[in-house]
Every structure is written in C-alpha cells, then in structure tokens.
Tab-separated table of C-alpha atoms in Angstrom:
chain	number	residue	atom	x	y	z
A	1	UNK	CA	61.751	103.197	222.620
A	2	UNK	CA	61.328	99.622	222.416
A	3	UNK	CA	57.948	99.577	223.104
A	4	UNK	CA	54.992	99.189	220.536
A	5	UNK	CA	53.043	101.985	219.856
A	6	UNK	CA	49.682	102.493	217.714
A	7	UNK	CA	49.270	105.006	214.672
A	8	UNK	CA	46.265	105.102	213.636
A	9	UNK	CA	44.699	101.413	213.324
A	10	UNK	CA	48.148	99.972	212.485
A	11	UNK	CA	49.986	98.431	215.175
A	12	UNK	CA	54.048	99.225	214.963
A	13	UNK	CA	56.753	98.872	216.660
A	14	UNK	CA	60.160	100.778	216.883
A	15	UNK	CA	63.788	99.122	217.930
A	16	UNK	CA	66.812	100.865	218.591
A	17	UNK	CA	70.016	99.089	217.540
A	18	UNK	CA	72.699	99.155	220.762
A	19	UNK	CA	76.523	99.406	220.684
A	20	UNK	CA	76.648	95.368	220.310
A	21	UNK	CA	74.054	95.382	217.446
A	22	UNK	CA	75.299	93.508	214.412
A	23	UNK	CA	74.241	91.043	211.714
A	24	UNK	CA	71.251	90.736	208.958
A	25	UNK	CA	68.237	93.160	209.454
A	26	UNK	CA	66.111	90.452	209.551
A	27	UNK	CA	68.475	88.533	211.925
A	28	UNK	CA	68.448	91.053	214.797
A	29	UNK	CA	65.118	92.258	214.469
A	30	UNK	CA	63.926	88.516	214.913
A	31	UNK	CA	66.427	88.354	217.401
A	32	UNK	CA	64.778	91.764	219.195
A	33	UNK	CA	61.267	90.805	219.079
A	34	UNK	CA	61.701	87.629	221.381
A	35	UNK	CA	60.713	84.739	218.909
A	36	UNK	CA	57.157	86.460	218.013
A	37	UNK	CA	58.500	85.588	214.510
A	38	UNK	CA	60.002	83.495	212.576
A	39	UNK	CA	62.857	84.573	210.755
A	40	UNK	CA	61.724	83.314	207.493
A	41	UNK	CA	58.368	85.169	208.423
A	42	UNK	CA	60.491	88.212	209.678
A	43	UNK	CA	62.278	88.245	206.227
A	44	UNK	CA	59.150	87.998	203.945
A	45	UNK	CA	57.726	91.234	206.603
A	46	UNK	CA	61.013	93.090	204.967
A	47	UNK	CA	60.430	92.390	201.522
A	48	UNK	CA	56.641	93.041	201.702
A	49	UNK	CA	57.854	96.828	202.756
A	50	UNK	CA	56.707	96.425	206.335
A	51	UNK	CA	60.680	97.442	207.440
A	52	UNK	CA	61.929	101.079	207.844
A	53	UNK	CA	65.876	101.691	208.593
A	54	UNK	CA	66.382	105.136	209.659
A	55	UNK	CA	62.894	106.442	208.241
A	56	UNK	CA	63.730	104.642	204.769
A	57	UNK	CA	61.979	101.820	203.667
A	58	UNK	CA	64.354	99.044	203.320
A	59	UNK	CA	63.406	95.364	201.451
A	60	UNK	CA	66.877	94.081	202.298
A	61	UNK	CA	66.492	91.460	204.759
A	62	UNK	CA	70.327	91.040	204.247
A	63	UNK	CA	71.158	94.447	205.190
A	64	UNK	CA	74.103	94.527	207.958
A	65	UNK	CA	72.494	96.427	211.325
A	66	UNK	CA	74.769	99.306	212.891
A	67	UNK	CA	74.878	100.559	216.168
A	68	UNK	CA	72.121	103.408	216.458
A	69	UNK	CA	70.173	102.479	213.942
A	70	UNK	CA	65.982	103.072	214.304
A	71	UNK	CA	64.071	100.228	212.940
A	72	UNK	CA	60.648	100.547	212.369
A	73	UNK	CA	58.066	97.150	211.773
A	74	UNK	CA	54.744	97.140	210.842
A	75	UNK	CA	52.929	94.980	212.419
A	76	UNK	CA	51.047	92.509	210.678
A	77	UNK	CA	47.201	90.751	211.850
A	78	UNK	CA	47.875	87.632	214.027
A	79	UNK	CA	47.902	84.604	212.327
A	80	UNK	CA	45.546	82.012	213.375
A	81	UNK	CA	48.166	78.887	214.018
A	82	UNK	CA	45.340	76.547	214.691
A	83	UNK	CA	44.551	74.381	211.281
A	84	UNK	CA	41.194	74.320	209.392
A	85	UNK	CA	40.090	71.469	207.385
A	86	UNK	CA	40.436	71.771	204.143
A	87	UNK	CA	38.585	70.366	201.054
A	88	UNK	CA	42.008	69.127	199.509
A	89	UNK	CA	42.068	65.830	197.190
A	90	UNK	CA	44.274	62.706	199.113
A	91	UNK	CA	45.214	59.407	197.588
A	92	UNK	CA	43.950	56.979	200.869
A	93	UNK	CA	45.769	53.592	200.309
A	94	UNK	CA	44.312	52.542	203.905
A	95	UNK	CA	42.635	53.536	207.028
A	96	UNK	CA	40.330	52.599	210.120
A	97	UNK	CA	39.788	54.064	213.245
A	98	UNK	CA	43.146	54.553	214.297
A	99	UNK	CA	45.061	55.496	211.533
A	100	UNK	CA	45.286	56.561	207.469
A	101	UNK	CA	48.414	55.805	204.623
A	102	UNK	CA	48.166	58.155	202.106
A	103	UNK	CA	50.491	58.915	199.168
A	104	UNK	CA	51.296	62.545	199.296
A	105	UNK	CA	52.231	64.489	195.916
A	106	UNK	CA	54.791	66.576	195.385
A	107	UNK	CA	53.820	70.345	196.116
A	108	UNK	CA	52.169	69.662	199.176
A	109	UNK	CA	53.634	70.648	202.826
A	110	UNK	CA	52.718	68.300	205.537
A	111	UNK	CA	52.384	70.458	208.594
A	112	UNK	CA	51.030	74.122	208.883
A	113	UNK	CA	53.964	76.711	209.877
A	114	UNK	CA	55.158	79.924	209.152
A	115	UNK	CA	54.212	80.448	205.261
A	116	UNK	CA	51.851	77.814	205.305
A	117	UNK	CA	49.593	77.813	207.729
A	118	UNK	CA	46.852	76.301	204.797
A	119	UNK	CA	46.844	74.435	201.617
A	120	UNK	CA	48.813	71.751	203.608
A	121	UNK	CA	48.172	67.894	204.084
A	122	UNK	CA	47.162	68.190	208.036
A	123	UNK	CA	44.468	70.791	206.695
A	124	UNK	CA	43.014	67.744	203.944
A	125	UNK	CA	43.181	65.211	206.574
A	126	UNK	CA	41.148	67.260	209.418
A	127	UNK	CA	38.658	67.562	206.457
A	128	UNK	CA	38.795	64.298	205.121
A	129	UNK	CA	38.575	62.160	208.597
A	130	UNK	CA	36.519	64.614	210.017
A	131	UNK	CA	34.255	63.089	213.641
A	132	UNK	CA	37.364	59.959	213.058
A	133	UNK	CA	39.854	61.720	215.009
A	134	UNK	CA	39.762	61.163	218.664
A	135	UNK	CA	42.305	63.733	219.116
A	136	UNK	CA	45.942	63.640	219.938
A	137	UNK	CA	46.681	65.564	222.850
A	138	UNK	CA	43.524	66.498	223.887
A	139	UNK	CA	42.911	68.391	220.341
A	140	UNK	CA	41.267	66.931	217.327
A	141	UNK	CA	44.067	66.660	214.782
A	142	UNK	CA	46.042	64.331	212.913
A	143	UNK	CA	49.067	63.005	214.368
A	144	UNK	CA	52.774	63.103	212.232
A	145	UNK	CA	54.680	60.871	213.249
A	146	UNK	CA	56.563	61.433	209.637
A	147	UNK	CA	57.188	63.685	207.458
A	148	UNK	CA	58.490	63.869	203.398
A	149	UNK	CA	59.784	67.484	202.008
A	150	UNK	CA	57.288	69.541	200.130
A	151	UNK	CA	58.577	68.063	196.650
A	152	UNK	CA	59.116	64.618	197.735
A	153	UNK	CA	56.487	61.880	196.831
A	154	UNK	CA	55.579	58.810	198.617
A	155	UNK	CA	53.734	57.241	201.267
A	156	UNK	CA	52.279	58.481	204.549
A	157	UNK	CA	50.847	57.253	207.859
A	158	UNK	CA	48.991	59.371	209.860
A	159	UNK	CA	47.733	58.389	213.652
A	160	UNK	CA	43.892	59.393	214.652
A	161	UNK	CA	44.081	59.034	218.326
A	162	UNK	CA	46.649	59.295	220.822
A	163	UNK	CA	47.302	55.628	221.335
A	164	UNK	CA	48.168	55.140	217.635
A	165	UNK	CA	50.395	57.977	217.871
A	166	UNK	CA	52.465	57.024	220.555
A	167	UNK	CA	52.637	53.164	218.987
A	168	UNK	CA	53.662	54.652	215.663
A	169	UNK	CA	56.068	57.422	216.901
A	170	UNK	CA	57.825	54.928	218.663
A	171	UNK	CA	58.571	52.663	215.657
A	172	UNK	CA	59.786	55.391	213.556
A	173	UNK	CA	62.274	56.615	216.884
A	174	UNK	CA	63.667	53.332	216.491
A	175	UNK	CA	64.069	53.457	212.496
A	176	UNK	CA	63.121	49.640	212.949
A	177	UNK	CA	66.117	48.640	214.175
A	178	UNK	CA	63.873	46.492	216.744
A	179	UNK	CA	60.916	46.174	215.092
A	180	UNK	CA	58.615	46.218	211.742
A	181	UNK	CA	59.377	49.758	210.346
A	182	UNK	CA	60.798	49.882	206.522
A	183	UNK	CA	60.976	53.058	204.645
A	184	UNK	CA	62.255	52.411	201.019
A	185	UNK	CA	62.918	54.997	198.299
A	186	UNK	CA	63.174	55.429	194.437
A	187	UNK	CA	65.962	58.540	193.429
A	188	UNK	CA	67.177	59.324	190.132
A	189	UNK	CA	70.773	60.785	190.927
A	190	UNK	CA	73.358	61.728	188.431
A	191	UNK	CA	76.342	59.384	187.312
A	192	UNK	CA	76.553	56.152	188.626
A	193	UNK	CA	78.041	55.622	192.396
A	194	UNK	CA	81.589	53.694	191.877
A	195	UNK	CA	80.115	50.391	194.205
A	196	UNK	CA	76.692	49.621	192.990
A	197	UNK	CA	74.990	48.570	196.756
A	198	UNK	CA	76.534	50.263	199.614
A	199	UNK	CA	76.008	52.182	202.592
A	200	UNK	CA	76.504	55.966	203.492
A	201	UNK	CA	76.883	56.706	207.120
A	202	UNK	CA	77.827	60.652	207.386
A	203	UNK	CA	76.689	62.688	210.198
A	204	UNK	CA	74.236	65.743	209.410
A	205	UNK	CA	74.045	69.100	211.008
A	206	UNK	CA	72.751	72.760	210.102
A	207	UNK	CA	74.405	74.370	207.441
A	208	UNK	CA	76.427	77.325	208.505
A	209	UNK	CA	75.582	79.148	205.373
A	210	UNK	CA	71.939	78.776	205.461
A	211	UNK	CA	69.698	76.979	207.987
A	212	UNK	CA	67.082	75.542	206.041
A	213	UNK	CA	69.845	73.136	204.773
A	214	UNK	CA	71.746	69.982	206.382
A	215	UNK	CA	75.253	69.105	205.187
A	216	UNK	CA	77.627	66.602	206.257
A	217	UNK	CA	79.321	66.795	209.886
A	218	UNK	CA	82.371	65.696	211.679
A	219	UNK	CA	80.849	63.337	214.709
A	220	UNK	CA	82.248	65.867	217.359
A	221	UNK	CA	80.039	69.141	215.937
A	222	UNK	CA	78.102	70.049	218.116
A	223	UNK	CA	74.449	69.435	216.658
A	224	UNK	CA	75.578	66.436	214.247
A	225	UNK	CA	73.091	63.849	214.469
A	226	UNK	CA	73.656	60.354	212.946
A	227	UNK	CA	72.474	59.347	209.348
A	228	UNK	CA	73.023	56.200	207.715
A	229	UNK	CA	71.331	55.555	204.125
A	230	UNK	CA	71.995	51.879	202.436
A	231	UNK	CA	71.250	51.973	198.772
A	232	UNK	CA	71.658	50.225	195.758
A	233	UNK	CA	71.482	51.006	192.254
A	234	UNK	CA	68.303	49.260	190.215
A	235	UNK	CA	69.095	50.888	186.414
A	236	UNK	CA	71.503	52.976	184.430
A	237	UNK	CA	70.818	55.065	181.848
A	238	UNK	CA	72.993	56.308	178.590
A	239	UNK	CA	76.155	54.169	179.747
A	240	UNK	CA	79.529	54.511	178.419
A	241	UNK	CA	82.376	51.879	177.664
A	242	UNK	CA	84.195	52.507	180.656
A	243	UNK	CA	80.877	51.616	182.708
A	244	UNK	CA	80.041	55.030	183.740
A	245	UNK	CA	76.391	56.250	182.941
A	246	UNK	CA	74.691	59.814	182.688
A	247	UNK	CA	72.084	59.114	185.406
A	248	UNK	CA	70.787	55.746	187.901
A	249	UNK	CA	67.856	55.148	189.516
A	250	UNK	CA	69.038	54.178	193.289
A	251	UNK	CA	66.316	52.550	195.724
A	252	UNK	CA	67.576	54.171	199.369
A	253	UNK	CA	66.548	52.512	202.610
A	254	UNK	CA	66.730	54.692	205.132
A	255	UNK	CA	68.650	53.591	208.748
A	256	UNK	CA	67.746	56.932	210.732
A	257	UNK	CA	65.623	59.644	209.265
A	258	UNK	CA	66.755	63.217	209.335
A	259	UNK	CA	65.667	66.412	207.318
A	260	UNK	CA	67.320	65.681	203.688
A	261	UNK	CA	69.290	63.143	204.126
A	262	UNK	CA	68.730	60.993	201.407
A	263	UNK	CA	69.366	64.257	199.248
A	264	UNK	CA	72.451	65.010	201.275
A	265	UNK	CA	73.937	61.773	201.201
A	266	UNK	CA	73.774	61.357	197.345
A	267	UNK	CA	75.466	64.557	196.923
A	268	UNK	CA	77.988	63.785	198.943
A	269	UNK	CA	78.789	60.787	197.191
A	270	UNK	CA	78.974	62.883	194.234
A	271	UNK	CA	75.680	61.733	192.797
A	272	UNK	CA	73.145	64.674	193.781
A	273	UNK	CA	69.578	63.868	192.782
A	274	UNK	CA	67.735	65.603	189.426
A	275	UNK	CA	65.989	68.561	189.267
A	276	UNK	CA	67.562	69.163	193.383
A	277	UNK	CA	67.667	72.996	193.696
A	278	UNK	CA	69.369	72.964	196.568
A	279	UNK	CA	71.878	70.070	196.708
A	280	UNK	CA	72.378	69.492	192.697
A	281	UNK	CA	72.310	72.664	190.997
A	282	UNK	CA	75.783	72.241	190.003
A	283	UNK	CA	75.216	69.277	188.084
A	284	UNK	CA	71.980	71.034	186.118
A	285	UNK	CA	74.257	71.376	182.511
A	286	UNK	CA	75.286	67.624	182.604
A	287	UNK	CA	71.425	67.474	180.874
A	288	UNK	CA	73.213	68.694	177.820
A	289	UNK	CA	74.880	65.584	177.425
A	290	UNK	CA	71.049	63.679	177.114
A	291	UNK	CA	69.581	63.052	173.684
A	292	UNK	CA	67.218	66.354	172.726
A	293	UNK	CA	64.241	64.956	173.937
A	294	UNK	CA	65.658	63.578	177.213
A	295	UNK	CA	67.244	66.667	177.688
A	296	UNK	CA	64.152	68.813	177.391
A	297	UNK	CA	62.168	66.287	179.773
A	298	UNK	CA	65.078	66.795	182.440
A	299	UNK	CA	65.560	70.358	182.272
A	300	UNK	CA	60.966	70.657	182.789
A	301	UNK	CA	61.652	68.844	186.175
A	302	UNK	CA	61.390	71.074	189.078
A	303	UNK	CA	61.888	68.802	192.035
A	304	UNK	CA	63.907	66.457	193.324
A	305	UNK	CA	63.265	63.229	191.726
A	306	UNK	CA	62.832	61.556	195.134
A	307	UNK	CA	59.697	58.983	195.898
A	308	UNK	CA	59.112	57.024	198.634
A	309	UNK	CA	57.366	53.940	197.248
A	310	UNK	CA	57.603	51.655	200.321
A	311	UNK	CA	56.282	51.957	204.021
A	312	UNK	CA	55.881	49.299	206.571
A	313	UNK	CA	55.105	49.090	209.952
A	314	UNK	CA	53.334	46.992	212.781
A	315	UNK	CA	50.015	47.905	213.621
A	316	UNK	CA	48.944	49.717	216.934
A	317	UNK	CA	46.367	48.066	218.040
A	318	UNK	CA	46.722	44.487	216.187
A	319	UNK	CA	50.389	43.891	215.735
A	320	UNK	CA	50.020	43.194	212.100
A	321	UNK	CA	52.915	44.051	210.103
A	322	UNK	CA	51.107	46.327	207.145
A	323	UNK	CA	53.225	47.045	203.806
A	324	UNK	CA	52.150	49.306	201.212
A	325	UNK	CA	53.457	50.483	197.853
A	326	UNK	CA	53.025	53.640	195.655
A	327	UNK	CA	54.441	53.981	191.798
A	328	UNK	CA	56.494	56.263	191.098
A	329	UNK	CA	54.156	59.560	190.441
A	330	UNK	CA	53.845	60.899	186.207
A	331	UNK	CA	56.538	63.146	186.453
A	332	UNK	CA	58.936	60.916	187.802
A	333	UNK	CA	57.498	58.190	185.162
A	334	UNK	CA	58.100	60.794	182.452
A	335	UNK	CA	61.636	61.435	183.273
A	336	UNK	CA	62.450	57.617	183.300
A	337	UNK	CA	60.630	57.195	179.869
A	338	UNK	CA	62.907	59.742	178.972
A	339	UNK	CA	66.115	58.236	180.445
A	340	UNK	CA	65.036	54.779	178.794
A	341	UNK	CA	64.633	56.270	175.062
C-alpha cells in the first residue's frame, strides 16, 4: 500500500503506519517518504489540507501517529530547485570579475530552499551579474561562502568563479585566525552585561525542542560545535544609579561562525537581543519600562536588532586586504534615536 497511485490528474500517495510507528504526523510521514521532503515543507503540505488520517482531513502537523493508521498525501507539482534571476534591488559596495560585497536588508533569505525557492538574494545576484559569473562548479551561480539570517543586516561577499570561491571559503573556515578575515557586528541587547568587553565561548548544538534553533551545549554532546563571540559594549541607554541600564548597543566580533550564535550567546548571558522572536521573547514587556515614545518605537521592531557593519578579507586573486563598512540600516537608526531621547 505504500506505493503511489494516480486519481484522476492528481498524483497521491497512501502510507500505512506499522506496529513501531510513532511521533508527529508530519515527522513520520517525512520520515516515510525517504527525504523527498522537507519537514518544514512536509508540515506546510498538512496545513494546506493536502494530509488525510484515516479518510479525515487532518491540518495537525503535530498530531501523534498510531499504529494502523492510513495516511493519505497529495502530492504537490515538483518544484523547480534550480534558481532564476531575479530583478531584485542590491546595495553593491564593490565588485569585479571575481567577486561582489553587498549589504543585504533585513527580509531577504540568502539561498533558495524549501519555502523559498525565489525572492531570495542568490536569485538578485544571478540577475544582477548576469554573463559575470564564470560558474562555480560547473553551473553559473553565485558562490556563498557566508551567510546572515533572513532579518539580520550587514555586509556580504559573494564569489563569481570557482577560484574566488575556494580562496574565500577558505578564509571564512579559518574565522581568520591565520589570515585577513574580520566580521564585526552592531546588537542592541537588553540590560547591560556585568563586564563591559569580554568574551563568550559556549558550545552550540540543535535544540531538542525545535530544530530550527541552536542553544548552548556541554562540549561532550554529540553535535556541539565550538562558538566563541568577543564583544564589548559601545553605549547605554536609560541608566540607573546602580549602573545598570534598560538596553546597550554591543559591537560582537565573531571567533567561529555558526547559525545564531551571536543571538544565542547574548541570551545566554542574559542580554537577548530586541525585537528577537525566538531567543528574547521573554524580555518583550521590559519595553514598558522605556519613555512612551521609546516604548512604541521598540515594541514596532520586528527583528532582531542585529547588523553586521564590518567585513574584511584578503583578496583572491591580489592579496589585498579589502575592508568595508555599512551603517546601521533606518530601522535600527530609529530604534537608537529612540533609545537616545
């Protein structure tokens, strides 16, 4: 019964849960069709109505499976992984015929994937340097060597051929503890850290609650990865007698560079960035304490308040050591006018 039949025009497929079965709906049925999807796509499927549990059509993608249990899936069209070029406005700080910086705004995925397989920055840069990419791996596309979350800010360099790729990849592997590479950041976080420079070296892993997350590790879990951020705090806003303050702005160099960490290592710390939904929604009421209009400003901001202002690097093919620098984007400036009233 496991094997996809056709009704109609609409391709489905029906899965019979065994005596082990167990888990989230979405889960196991990820689990059963042998990585053909995603399990973020898998869960959106459910939601959309394309799931039926025992002829009933469930939307739960947390539903528990039970042993027996006849799942039904639409099938949706393939999904054309390979990216288009897209007519999508850049900031270009720099380029030439082996690579481009760029300042990327918040809101805007780097790479295609499940979700977003358009609208992202590979699909304005296959556009925008067009016949300029020699190809990286025999295919003409931009090559990441770096990436910043969706609703991070900051500077970006992007190889065009495979040589630059390789040179640049290589740098960031070693987090330029050999060479050239610095990657600096501005953060507003909440409170004020007790030392005012330090240096936070805490292990990240997979949350065990949900995947799309990192939290802290001991060094013996098993996929904890070393992350060390050094940071130091640059202003202080609405400060009290006893030298505590509502909010700083911290400038974070990162030492290694792993999904969230800048955002994981604040909040550990105790001082989880604004506007964070994932790592500082606990500290969202502390706005109240703001003057009215600071407070309105803070609670309108609905990202992170992370910007990376400051990349350098040696270049591939000359050796030069290239810096550039990107302000702090209008919404960030907005919530630091704010902060400063």
């Amino acid at each position: 019964m496991n094997e996809p039949f056709n009704e109609g025009a609409t391709p489905r497929k029906v899965l019979c849960a065994g005596e082990d079965a167990e888990g989230r709906l979405d889960a196991w049925i990820t689990a059963e069709m042998g990585g053909d999807f995603s399990r973020s796509r898998m869960k959106a499927l459910i939601e959309q109505g394309a799931v039926t549990l025992n002829g009933t059509p469930c939307t739960e993608p947390k539903k528990k499976i039970a042993a027996g249990d006849v799942v039904e899936l639409v099938l949706p069209e393939p999904e054309d992984p390979e990216p288009k070029g897209e007519n999508i406005p850049i900031e270009v700080l720099y380029e030439d015929d082996d690579l481009i910086v760029v300042v990327k705004p918040a809101g805007l995925v780097v790479h295609p994937a499940a979700g977003n397989w358009t609208g992202t920055l590979v699909n304005a840069l296959i556009h925008h340097c067009g016949d300029s990419l020699s190809g990286i791996g025999g295919v003409k596309r931009p090559g990441i060597v770096h990436r910043l979350d969706k609703e991070t800010s900051g500077v970006m360099v992007v190889a065009k051929n495979d040589v630059a790729h390789r040179h640049l990849a290589a740098q960031f592997a070693d987090h330029g503890r050999t060479g050239e590479l610095e990657r600096a950041y501005m953060a507003l976080v909440w409170g004020r850290p007790r030392q005012l420079r330090g240096t936070i070296d805490a292990p990240l892993g997979r949350s065990s609650t949900d995947r799309t997350k990192r939290t802290v590790k001991r060094e013996e879990a098993g996929d904890a990865r070393e992350a060390v951020t050094h940071y130091e705090v640059v202003e202080r806003f609405h400060e009290t007698p006893d030298a505590n303050c509502l909010a700083s702005l911290v400038e974070c160099r990162l030492e290694t560079g792993r999904t969230h960490q800048i955002r994981v290592h604040m909040a550990h710390i105790g001082h989880p960035l604004l506007g964070d939904p994932d790592y500082g929604a606990a500290f969202k009421t502390k706005a109240n304490l703001l003057p009215d209009d600071a407070r309105k400003v803070v609670n309108r901001f609905r990202r992170q308040a992370l910007h990376a202002y400051l990349l350098a690097f040696e270049h591939p093919r000359s050796g030069e050591v290239m810096e550039f620098e990107a302000p702090v984007p209008d919404d960030m400036e907005e919530l630091l006018a704010a902060l400063r009233a």
